[in-house]
mmCIF file of C-alpha atoms in Angstrom:
data_model
loop_
_atom_site.group_PDB
_atom_site.id
_atom_site.type_symbol
_atom_site.label_atom_id
_atom_site.label_comp_id
_atom_site.label_asym_id
_atom_site.label_seq_id
_atom_site.Cartn_x
_atom_site.Cartn_y
_atom_site.Cartn_z
ATOM 1 C CA UNK L 1 200.310 177.185 56.452
ATOM 2 C CA UNK L 2 200.618 177.865 52.990
ATOM 3 C CA UNK L 3 197.445 178.408 51.982
ATOM 4 C CA UNK L 4 197.224 180.703 54.585
ATOM 5 C CA UNK L 5 199.899 183.242 53.586
ATOM 6 C CA UNK L 6 198.604 182.560 50.021
ATOM 7 C CA UNK L 7 195.714 183.594 51.445
ATOM 8 C CA UNK L 8 197.216 186.182 53.068
ATOM 9 C CA UNK L 9 199.438 187.129 50.204
ATOM 10 C CA UNK L 10 196.170 187.674 48.610
ATOM 11 C CA UNK L 11 194.104 190.187 50.216
ATOM 12 C CA UNK L 12 197.346 192.294 50.806
ATOM 13 C CA UNK L 13 197.963 193.141 47.347
ATOM 14 C CA UNK L 14 194.448 193.908 46.256
ATOM 15 C CA UNK L 15 194.134 196.137 48.993
ATOM 16 C CA UNK L 16 197.497 198.261 47.767
ATOM 17 C CA UNK L 17 195.370 197.998 44.353
ATOM 18 C CA UNK L 18 192.676 198.653 46.002
ATOM 19 C CA UNK L 19 194.185 202.200 47.439
ATOM 20 C CA UNK L 20 196.456 202.859 44.570
ATOM 21 C CA UNK L 21 192.876 202.772 42.467
ATOM 22 C CA UNK L 22 191.398 204.839 44.742
ATOM 23 C CA UNK L 23 194.302 206.891 44.662
ATOM 24 C CA UNK L 24 194.336 207.024 40.195
ATOM 25 C CA UNK L 25 190.557 208.082 40.422
ATOM 26 C CA UNK L 26 190.413 211.011 43.376
ATOM 27 C CA UNK L 27 194.179 212.718 40.847
ATOM 28 C CA UNK L 28 191.881 211.655 37.496
ATOM 29 C CA UNK L 29 188.780 213.531 38.368
ATOM 30 C CA UNK L 30 190.886 216.438 40.219
ATOM 31 C CA UNK L 31 192.576 216.748 37.693
ATOM 32 C CA UNK L 32 191.056 215.586 34.640
ATOM 33 C CA UNK L 33 192.689 217.330 32.269
ATOM 34 C CA UNK L 34 195.587 216.199 32.756
ATOM 35 C CA UNK L 35 195.511 212.058 34.890
ATOM 36 C CA UNK L 36 198.359 213.621 37.306
ATOM 37 C CA UNK L 37 199.255 213.862 41.006
ATOM 38 C CA UNK L 38 201.057 217.068 40.148
ATOM 39 C CA UNK L 39 199.379 220.116 41.800
ATOM 40 C CA UNK L 40 198.260 222.960 39.126
ATOM 41 C CA UNK L 41 198.541 226.917 39.614
ATOM 42 C CA UNK L 42 196.370 229.545 37.880
ATOM 43 C CA UNK L 43 196.011 233.056 38.627
ATOM 44 C CA UNK L 44 192.608 235.119 37.570
ATOM 45 C CA UNK L 45 191.661 238.765 37.016
ATOM 46 C CA UNK L 46 189.146 240.588 38.529
ATOM 47 C CA UNK L 47 188.064 243.654 37.708
ATOM 48 C CA UNK L 48 186.178 245.404 40.163
ATOM 49 C CA UNK L 49 187.620 248.144 41.231
ATOM 50 C CA UNK L 50 185.369 250.265 40.108
ATOM 51 C CA UNK L 51 182.249 252.294 40.650
ATOM 52 C CA UNK L 52 179.560 250.131 40.245
ATOM 53 C CA UNK L 53 182.047 247.915 42.220
ATOM 54 C CA UNK L 54 181.162 244.710 39.275
ATOM 55 C CA UNK L 55 183.697 242.782 37.866
ATOM 56 C CA UNK L 56 184.515 244.305 34.685
ATOM 57 C CA UNK L 57 187.417 242.345 33.607
ATOM 58 C CA UNK L 58 186.172 240.545 30.463
ATOM 59 C CA UNK L 59 184.838 243.788 29.132
ATOM 60 C CA UNK L 60 187.390 245.919 29.969
ATOM 61 C CA UNK L 61 190.450 244.942 29.699
ATOM 62 C CA UNK L 62 192.343 244.115 26.144
ATOM 63 C CA UNK L 63 195.000 241.292 27.039
ATOM 64 C CA UNK L 64 197.691 240.394 30.431
ATOM 65 C CA UNK L 65 201.361 240.670 31.180
ATOM 66 C CA UNK L 66 202.339 238.441 34.187
ATOM 67 C CA UNK L 67 205.815 239.117 35.676
ATOM 68 C CA UNK L 68 206.772 236.546 38.801
ATOM 69 C CA UNK L 69 209.947 237.056 40.844
ATOM 70 C CA UNK L 70 210.805 235.819 43.612
ATOM 71 C CA UNK L 71 208.944 236.689 46.977
ATOM 72 C CA UNK L 72 212.264 237.171 48.751
ATOM 73 C CA UNK L 73 214.523 238.133 46.532
ATOM 74 C CA UNK L 74 212.836 240.385 43.996
ATOM 75 C CA UNK L 75 214.926 238.288 41.178
ATOM 76 C CA UNK L 76 212.966 237.289 37.915
ATOM 77 C CA UNK L 77 211.269 234.211 37.851
ATOM 78 C CA UNK L 78 209.056 234.590 34.040
ATOM 79 C CA UNK L 79 207.222 236.149 31.968
ATOM 80 C CA UNK L 80 203.083 234.826 30.437
ATOM 81 C CA UNK L 81 201.411 236.798 28.423
ATOM 82 C CA UNK L 82 197.764 236.953 26.877
ATOM 83 C CA UNK L 83 195.679 238.682 24.007
ATOM 84 C CA UNK L 84 192.880 237.095 23.164
ATOM 85 C CA UNK L 85 190.144 238.650 24.371
ATOM 86 C CA UNK L 86 188.047 235.698 23.549
ATOM 87 C CA UNK L 87 189.227 234.358 26.155
ATOM 88 C CA UNK L 88 189.026 236.438 28.601
ATOM 89 C CA UNK L 89 184.779 236.477 27.379
ATOM 90 C CA UNK L 90 184.925 232.427 29.591
ATOM 91 C CA UNK L 91 183.794 234.085 32.757
ATOM 92 C CA UNK L 92 186.352 230.934 34.427
ATOM 93 C CA UNK L 93 189.615 232.452 32.300
ATOM 94 C CA UNK L 94 192.181 231.449 34.766
ATOM 95 C CA UNK L 95 196.538 231.873 32.730
ATOM 96 C CA UNK L 96 198.533 228.905 33.708
ATOM 97 C CA UNK L 97 201.157 229.210 36.041
ATOM 98 C CA UNK L 98 204.024 227.224 34.922
ATOM 99 C CA UNK L 99 206.736 226.953 38.178
ATOM 100 C CA UNK L 100 208.010 225.741 40.467
ATOM 101 C CA UNK L 101 206.929 226.009 43.790
ATOM 102 C CA UNK L 102 208.160 228.365 45.953
ATOM 103 C CA UNK L 103 207.416 231.856 47.388
ATOM 104 C CA UNK L 104 206.984 234.612 44.854
ATOM 105 C CA UNK L 105 205.423 238.028 43.894
ATOM 106 C CA UNK L 106 203.235 238.444 40.921
ATOM 107 C CA UNK L 107 203.069 241.666 38.954
ATOM 108 C CA UNK L 108 200.446 241.951 36.093
ATOM 109 C CA UNK L 109 199.913 244.824 33.545
ATOM 110 C CA UNK L 110 197.161 244.760 31.467
ATOM 111 C CA UNK L 111 196.660 246.249 28.391
ATOM 112 C CA UNK L 112 200.050 246.741 27.108
ATOM 113 C CA UNK L 113 199.537 244.855 24.057
ATOM 114 C CA UNK L 114 197.157 247.306 22.512
ATOM 115 C CA UNK L 115 198.610 250.413 23.631
ATOM 116 C CA UNK L 116 200.785 251.701 20.392
ATOM 117 C CA UNK L 117 203.825 252.530 23.408
ATOM 118 C CA UNK L 118 201.790 254.899 25.234
ATOM 119 C CA UNK L 119 203.476 253.139 27.901
ATOM 120 C CA UNK L 120 206.199 251.216 27.861
ATOM 121 C CA UNK L 121 207.021 248.493 30.063
ATOM 122 C CA UNK L 122 210.384 246.576 29.636
ATOM 123 C CA UNK L 123 211.172 243.275 27.213
ATOM 124 C CA UNK L 124 211.299 240.418 29.930
ATOM 125 C CA UNK L 125 215.207 240.144 28.343
ATOM 126 C CA UNK L 126 215.850 243.404 29.790
ATOM 127 C CA UNK L 127 214.282 242.379 33.585
ATOM 128 C CA UNK L 128 216.875 240.627 35.755
ATOM 129 C CA UNK L 129 214.463 242.304 39.809
ATOM 130 C CA UNK L 130 211.786 243.116 40.543
ATOM 131 C CA UNK L 131 212.618 246.941 40.575
ATOM 132 C CA UNK L 132 212.941 246.190 37.081
ATOM 133 C CA UNK L 133 209.581 246.408 36.478
ATOM 134 C CA UNK L 134 207.899 250.409 36.040
ATOM 135 C CA UNK L 135 205.369 251.620 33.223
ATOM 136 C CA UNK L 136 206.451 254.626 31.309
ATOM 137 C CA UNK L 137 203.924 256.659 29.446
ATOM 138 C CA UNK L 138 205.456 258.086 26.870
ATOM 139 C CA UNK L 139 205.665 262.022 25.714
ATOM 140 C CA UNK L 140 206.323 265.249 23.192
ATOM 141 C CA UNK L 141 208.585 268.442 24.214
ATOM 142 C CA UNK L 142 207.090 271.998 23.581
ATOM 143 C CA UNK L 143 209.872 273.704 21.782
ATOM 144 C CA UNK L 144 208.828 276.519 22.941
ATOM 145 C CA UNK L 145 209.407 274.829 26.408
ATOM 146 C CA UNK L 146 210.884 271.574 26.268
ATOM 147 C CA UNK L 147 208.114 271.159 28.875
ATOM 148 C CA UNK L 148 207.235 266.933 28.997
ATOM 149 C CA UNK L 149 203.864 266.999 27.094
ATOM 150 C CA UNK L 150 200.757 264.077 26.915
ATOM 151 C CA UNK L 151 197.548 264.411 24.021
ATOM 152 C CA UNK L 152 196.547 260.902 23.794
ATOM 153 C CA UNK L 153 193.926 258.926 24.928
ATOM 154 C CA UNK L 154 194.934 256.032 27.395
ATOM 155 C CA UNK L 155 192.238 254.408 26.800
ATOM 156 C CA UNK L 156 191.762 253.698 23.457
ATOM 157 C CA UNK L 157 194.449 253.470 20.909
ATOM 158 C CA UNK L 158 194.015 255.296 16.974
ATOM 159 C CA UNK L 159 192.167 252.371 16.171
ATOM 160 C CA UNK L 160 189.193 252.465 18.685
ATOM 161 C CA UNK L 161 190.368 249.387 21.144
ATOM 162 C CA UNK L 162 190.660 249.643 24.277
ATOM 163 C CA UNK L 163 194.372 249.669 25.539
ATOM 164 C CA UNK L 164 193.318 251.260 29.286
ATOM 165 C CA UNK L 165 196.509 250.371 31.655
ATOM 166 C CA UNK L 166 195.705 248.296 34.802
ATOM 167 C CA UNK L 167 197.763 247.029 37.714
ATOM 168 C CA UNK L 168 197.411 244.115 40.028
ATOM 169 C CA UNK L 169 200.124 242.402 41.877
ATOM 170 C CA UNK L 170 199.938 239.377 44.583
ATOM 171 C CA UNK L 171 202.477 237.409 46.841
ATOM 172 C CA UNK L 172 201.151 233.474 46.452
ATOM 173 C CA UNK L 173 203.173 230.385 48.089
ATOM 174 C CA UNK L 174 202.959 227.536 46.336
ATOM 175 C CA UNK L 175 202.736 223.970 47.624
ATOM 176 C CA UNK L 176 204.436 221.487 46.378
ATOM 177 C CA UNK L 177 201.529 219.021 47.175
ATOM 178 C CA UNK L 178 198.867 217.670 44.790
ATOM 179 C CA UNK L 179 195.950 219.631 44.150
ATOM 180 C CA UNK L 180 194.255 223.019 41.569
ATOM 181 C CA UNK L 181 195.425 226.332 43.161
ATOM 182 C CA UNK L 182 193.714 230.088 41.743
ATOM 183 C CA UNK L 183 195.102 232.900 42.995
ATOM 184 C CA UNK L 184 193.654 235.618 42.125
ATOM 185 C CA UNK L 185 195.083 238.740 41.240
ATOM 186 C CA UNK L 186 192.394 242.782 41.417
ATOM 187 C CA UNK L 187 193.471 244.805 39.213
ATOM 188 C CA UNK L 188 193.029 248.530 39.802
ATOM 189 C CA UNK L 189 192.848 250.699 36.324
ATOM 190 C CA UNK L 190 195.269 253.266 35.988
ATOM 191 C CA UNK L 191 193.877 255.867 33.229
ATOM 192 C CA UNK L 192 191.297 258.100 33.645
ATOM 193 C CA UNK L 193 189.800 260.427 31.493
ATOM 194 C CA UNK L 194 188.241 264.162 32.529
ATOM 195 C CA UNK L 195 186.053 265.698 30.178
ATOM 196 C CA UNK L 196 185.909 269.766 30.727
ATOM 197 C CA UNK L 197 183.268 272.268 29.079
ATOM 198 C CA UNK L 198 182.866 275.208 28.869
ATOM 199 C CA UNK L 199 178.808 276.471 28.207
ATOM 200 C CA UNK L 200 177.838 280.004 27.026
ATOM 201 C CA UNK L 201 174.230 280.683 27.197
ATOM 202 C CA UNK L 202 173.663 283.495 25.141
ATOM 203 C CA UNK L 203 177.043 284.686 23.046
ATOM 204 C CA UNK L 204 180.280 283.881 20.791
ATOM 205 C CA UNK L 205 182.535 281.074 22.873
ATOM 206 C CA UNK L 206 185.417 280.330 19.932
ATOM 207 C CA UNK L 207 187.165 277.080 20.916
ATOM 208 C CA UNK L 208 190.356 278.687 19.760
ATOM 209 C CA UNK L 209 190.901 281.489 22.272
ATOM 210 C CA UNK L 210 191.414 279.189 24.014
ATOM 211 C CA UNK L 211 193.924 276.418 25.967
ATOM 212 C CA UNK L 212 192.021 274.108 29.067
ATOM 213 C CA UNK L 213 195.212 271.985 30.143
ATOM 214 C CA UNK L 214 196.173 270.480 33.463
ATOM 215 C CA UNK L 215 199.618 270.258 35.237
ATOM 216 C CA UNK L 216 201.095 268.894 37.488
ATOM 217 C CA UNK L 217 204.549 271.243 39.160
ATOM 218 C CA UNK L 218 208.151 270.615 39.220
ATOM 219 C CA UNK L 219 208.851 267.222 41.974
ATOM 220 C CA UNK L 220 205.371 266.041 41.164
ATOM 221 C CA UNK L 221 204.314 263.052 38.344
ATOM 222 C CA UNK L 222 202.711 260.291 37.735
ATOM 223 C CA UNK L 223 204.233 258.941 34.176
ATOM 224 C CA UNK L 224 205.770 256.645 35.243
ATOM 225 C CA UNK L 225 204.531 254.403 37.206
ATOM 226 C CA UNK L 226 206.560 251.933 40.057
ATOM 227 C CA UNK L 227 205.716 248.640 40.980
ATOM 228 C CA UNK L 228 203.779 248.531 43.783
ATOM 229 C CA UNK L 229 201.555 250.385 41.614
ATOM 230 C CA UNK L 230 203.033 254.453 43.111
ATOM 231 C CA UNK L 231 204.286 256.765 40.447
ATOM 232 C CA UNK L 232 208.482 257.199 40.456
ATOM 233 C CA UNK L 233 210.268 260.359 40.530
ATOM 234 C CA UNK L 234 209.622 261.908 37.194
ATOM 235 C CA UNK L 235 210.010 265.061 35.000
ATOM 236 C CA UNK L 236 206.689 267.407 35.507
ATOM 237 C CA UNK L 237 204.109 266.884 32.882
ATOM 238 C CA UNK L 238 201.244 268.731 31.009
ATOM 239 C CA UNK L 239 198.351 267.024 29.808
ATOM 240 C CA UNK L 240 196.760 268.748 26.299
ATOM 241 C CA UNK L 241 193.869 267.226 25.397
ATOM 242 C CA UNK L 242 193.496 264.730 23.412
ATOM 243 C CA UNK L 243 190.373 265.789 22.138
ATOM 244 C CA UNK L 244 188.732 269.362 21.973
ATOM 245 C CA UNK L 245 185.823 270.940 19.868
ATOM 246 C CA UNK L 246 183.085 273.950 20.116
ATOM 247 C CA UNK L 247 179.645 273.820 18.518
ATOM 248 C CA UNK L 248 175.609 275.627 19.309
ATOM 249 C CA UNK L 249 174.038 274.178 22.567
ATOM 250 C CA UNK L 250 170.511 274.608 22.528
ATOM 251 C CA UNK L 251 169.677 275.504 26.336
ATOM 252 C CA UNK L 252 166.385 275.357 26.444
ATOM 253 C CA UNK L 253 166.623 271.460 26.449
ATOM 254 C CA UNK L 254 170.035 271.738 28.532
ATOM 255 C CA UNK L 255 168.992 274.103 31.334
ATOM 256 C CA UNK L 256 165.917 272.879 33.365
ATOM 257 C CA UNK L 257 163.158 276.310 33.248
ATOM 258 C CA UNK L 258 164.865 277.417 30.626
ATOM 259 C CA UNK L 259 162.713 278.650 27.137
ATOM 260 C CA UNK L 260 161.896 281.349 24.648
ATOM 261 C CA UNK L 261 160.568 284.942 26.292
ATOM 262 C CA UNK L 262 161.619 282.901 29.745
ATOM 263 C CA UNK L 263 164.601 283.738 31.999
ATOM 264 C CA UNK L 264 166.685 284.998 29.298
ATOM 265 C CA UNK L 265 168.821 288.423 28.658
ATOM 266 C CA UNK L 266 166.281 290.981 26.532
ATOM 267 C CA UNK L 267 169.025 291.529 23.682
ATOM 268 C CA UNK L 268 168.603 287.451 23.160
ATOM 269 C CA UNK L 269 164.982 285.982 21.327
ATOM 270 C CA UNK L 270 166.281 283.040 21.858
ATOM 271 C CA UNK L 271 167.991 280.390 24.129
ATOM 272 C CA UNK L 272 170.985 279.244 22.215
ATOM 273 C CA UNK L 273 174.246 279.103 22.983
ATOM 274 C CA UNK L 274 177.948 278.089 22.019
ATOM 275 C CA UNK L 275 180.042 274.928 23.949
ATOM 276 C CA UNK L 276 183.406 273.927 24.444
ATOM 277 C CA UNK L 277 184.616 271.061 24.947
ATOM 278 C CA UNK L 278 188.148 268.917 26.213
ATOM 279 C CA UNK L 279 189.081 265.458 26.225
ATOM 280 C CA UNK L 280 192.076 265.057 28.575
ATOM 281 C CA UNK L 281 193.610 261.510 29.392
ATOM 282 C CA UNK L 282 195.835 260.702 32.753
ATOM 283 C CA UNK L 283 198.023 258.462 34.320
ATOM 284 C CA UNK L 284 196.602 256.945 37.674
ATOM 285 C CA UNK L 285 196.107 260.592 39.704
ATOM 286 C CA UNK L 286 196.671 260.093 43.444
ATOM 287 C CA UNK L 287 195.617 261.607 46.486
ATOM 288 C CA UNK L 288 198.504 263.516 47.616
ATOM 289 C CA UNK L 289 199.010 264.974 44.175
ATOM 290 C CA UNK L 290 199.040 268.311 42.988
ATOM 291 C CA UNK L 291 197.553 269.032 39.686
ATOM 292 C CA UNK L 292 195.866 272.189 38.293
ATOM 293 C CA UNK L 293 192.889 272.177 36.405
ATOM 294 C CA UNK L 294 193.383 275.686 33.895
ATOM 295 C CA UNK L 295 191.604 277.617 31.633
ATOM 296 C CA UNK L 296 193.372 280.502 29.892
ATOM 297 C CA UNK L 297 191.613 282.880 27.158
ATOM 298 C CA UNK L 298 194.474 283.603 25.082
ATOM 299 C CA UNK L 299 192.490 286.478 23.708
ATOM 300 C CA UNK L 300 192.608 288.397 26.914
ATOM 301 C CA UNK L 301 195.749 287.102 28.228
ATOM 302 C CA UNK L 302 194.366 285.941 31.293
ATOM 303 C CA UNK L 303 193.888 282.356 32.883
ATOM 304 C CA UNK L 304 190.297 282.349 33.703
ATOM 305 C CA UNK L 305 190.559 279.106 36.043
ATOM 306 C CA UNK L 306 192.863 278.166 38.470
ATOM 307 C CA UNK L 307 191.926 275.284 40.361
ATOM 308 C CA UNK L 308 193.293 272.565 42.350
ATOM 309 C CA UNK L 309 191.472 269.326 40.616
ATOM 310 C CA UNK L 310 192.142 266.402 43.701
ATOM 311 C CA UNK L 311 190.778 268.768 45.907
ATOM 312 C CA UNK L 312 187.656 269.628 43.975
ATOM 313 C CA UNK L 313 187.456 266.583 43.042
ATOM 314 C CA UNK L 314 187.433 265.244 46.766
ATOM 315 C CA UNK L 315 185.026 268.649 48.464
ATOM 316 C CA UNK L 316 182.135 267.673 45.859
ATOM 317 C CA UNK L 317 181.911 263.757 45.072
ATOM 318 C CA UNK L 318 178.802 262.437 46.619
ATOM 319 C CA UNK L 319 177.961 262.122 50.112
ATOM 320 C CA UNK L 320 177.437 258.639 48.677
ATOM 321 C CA UNK L 321 181.704 257.696 48.623
ATOM 322 C CA UNK L 322 182.137 260.220 50.913
ATOM 323 C CA UNK L 323 183.219 257.550 53.388
ATOM 324 C CA UNK L 324 185.434 256.133 51.348
ATOM 325 C CA UNK L 325 189.332 257.459 51.477
ATOM 326 C CA UNK L 326 190.365 259.762 48.296
ATOM 327 C CA UNK L 327 192.697 256.952 46.918
ATOM 328 C CA UNK L 328 190.073 254.527 46.744
ATOM 329 C CA UNK L 329 187.390 256.902 45.437
ATOM 330 C CA UNK L 330 190.023 257.945 42.632
ATOM 331 C CA UNK L 331 191.067 253.675 41.774
ATOM 332 C CA UNK L 332 187.238 253.574 41.627
ATOM 333 C CA UNK L 333 186.328 256.978 39.572
ATOM 334 C CA UNK L 334 187.928 255.929 36.304
ATOM 335 C CA UNK L 335 186.032 259.533 34.340
ATOM 336 C CA UNK L 336 185.445 263.640 35.865
ATOM 337 C CA UNK L 337 182.743 265.678 34.359
ATOM 338 C CA UNK L 338 183.929 269.400 35.026
ATOM 339 C CA UNK L 339 181.718 271.960 33.453
ATOM 340 C CA UNK L 340 181.959 276.185 33.444
ATOM 341 C CA UNK L 341 178.523 278.038 33.368
ATOM 342 C CA UNK L 342 178.973 281.419 31.192
ATOM 343 C CA UNK L 343 176.228 284.274 31.550
ATOM 344 C CA UNK L 344 177.869 286.744 29.515
ATOM 345 C CA UNK L 345 181.614 286.929 30.775
ATOM 346 C CA UNK L 346 183.596 285.176 32.910
ATOM 347 C CA UNK L 347 182.174 287.126 36.060
ATOM 348 C CA UNK L 348 179.539 285.554 37.771
ATOM 349 C CA UNK L 349 179.875 281.707 36.469
ATOM 350 C CA UNK L 350 179.356 278.352 37.769
ATOM 351 C CA UNK L 351 182.154 275.468 37.822
ATOM 352 C CA UNK L 352 179.832 271.991 38.454
ATOM 353 C CA UNK L 353 182.162 268.579 39.308
ATOM 354 C CA UNK L 354 180.711 265.638 38.342
ATOM 355 C CA UNK L 355 177.220 267.278 38.832
ATOM 356 C CA UNK L 356 177.919 269.024 41.777
ATOM 357 C CA UNK L 357 177.702 272.672 42.410
ATOM 358 C CA UNK L 358 180.702 274.033 43.803
ATOM 359 C CA UNK L 359 181.507 278.070 43.584
ATOM 360 C CA UNK L 360 179.468 281.339 41.669
ATOM 361 C CA UNK L 361 182.577 283.476 41.659
ATOM 362 C CA UNK L 362 184.406 285.410 38.747
ATOM 363 C CA UNK L 363 188.118 284.069 37.499
ATOM 364 C CA UNK L 364 189.028 281.633 39.969
ATOM 365 C CA UNK L 365 192.616 280.869 41.711
ATOM 366 C CA UNK L 366 192.134 278.751 44.647
#
């Protein structure tokens, strides 16, 4: 009997040790960097909300600030940050999420580290609730009109380092049992560049004579973004060029079929024109906003162009994107090119939006 008891006890101990060994081995294999059986949470970041639908997080995003809130109360829980772009080059980069199991809302603002105050988010010490979290764009005030103005490159800082603003959010339920859990946050780019060019085929074009503006009317603004990435109520904003240049334009090279003695005004011996190019950087473009692109000719005291930007983009985007919801298209396409081609005066010009010819008429106010 004693022998039998010892034999059964030995078998039971061996069985217990075997189970323990299997459990330890399983945890060791699952958490080869920790060697424990606790849950581990990570956040990955994906930026494929672009026109190519390709993940460009590693090449475009310069920093990450991740804010954690209680999913029920909205109370602030924690903040995690990373600004080492070398880490982002690893396609497997993940940010550790060191919080207790539970339900949370995660909000990411990316690009804040190098943006030199272009967008400001409250310090974590100032955040009590998720409603405190917002991104506010910097602005100046014109002395003569007291109108808020932005004329800054929002995509690159003064050292030509990327600082474009990106946003992402996700609701997560973190389990309390062992395992490695990864939660992907999909990012949307919130800054855009609008390139406006005026081509004059035959005559002079003095850039000092023109003012090019993107005007947001009273009651509309995209200068302050909510934690949901929707614009909050804010004062109107006037966007002016952050870069403004001009020069000669060899139309024989840029206009097919135009060469010396062919299709030219008789008063001109060669196809040399002039151009003005302005680059305007803006916060997130919204499908339900109505900003107007305005070109003012100071020498003639006349508005030469006044068109609704969003409507122009919507009407003349490529057929490849026509079935895409307009807001998604505006979020994916972060650069818009607008070209005005003049013959001799502003009577009978062509307006080209992203390569599409939209009109051929005189001074325009749509």
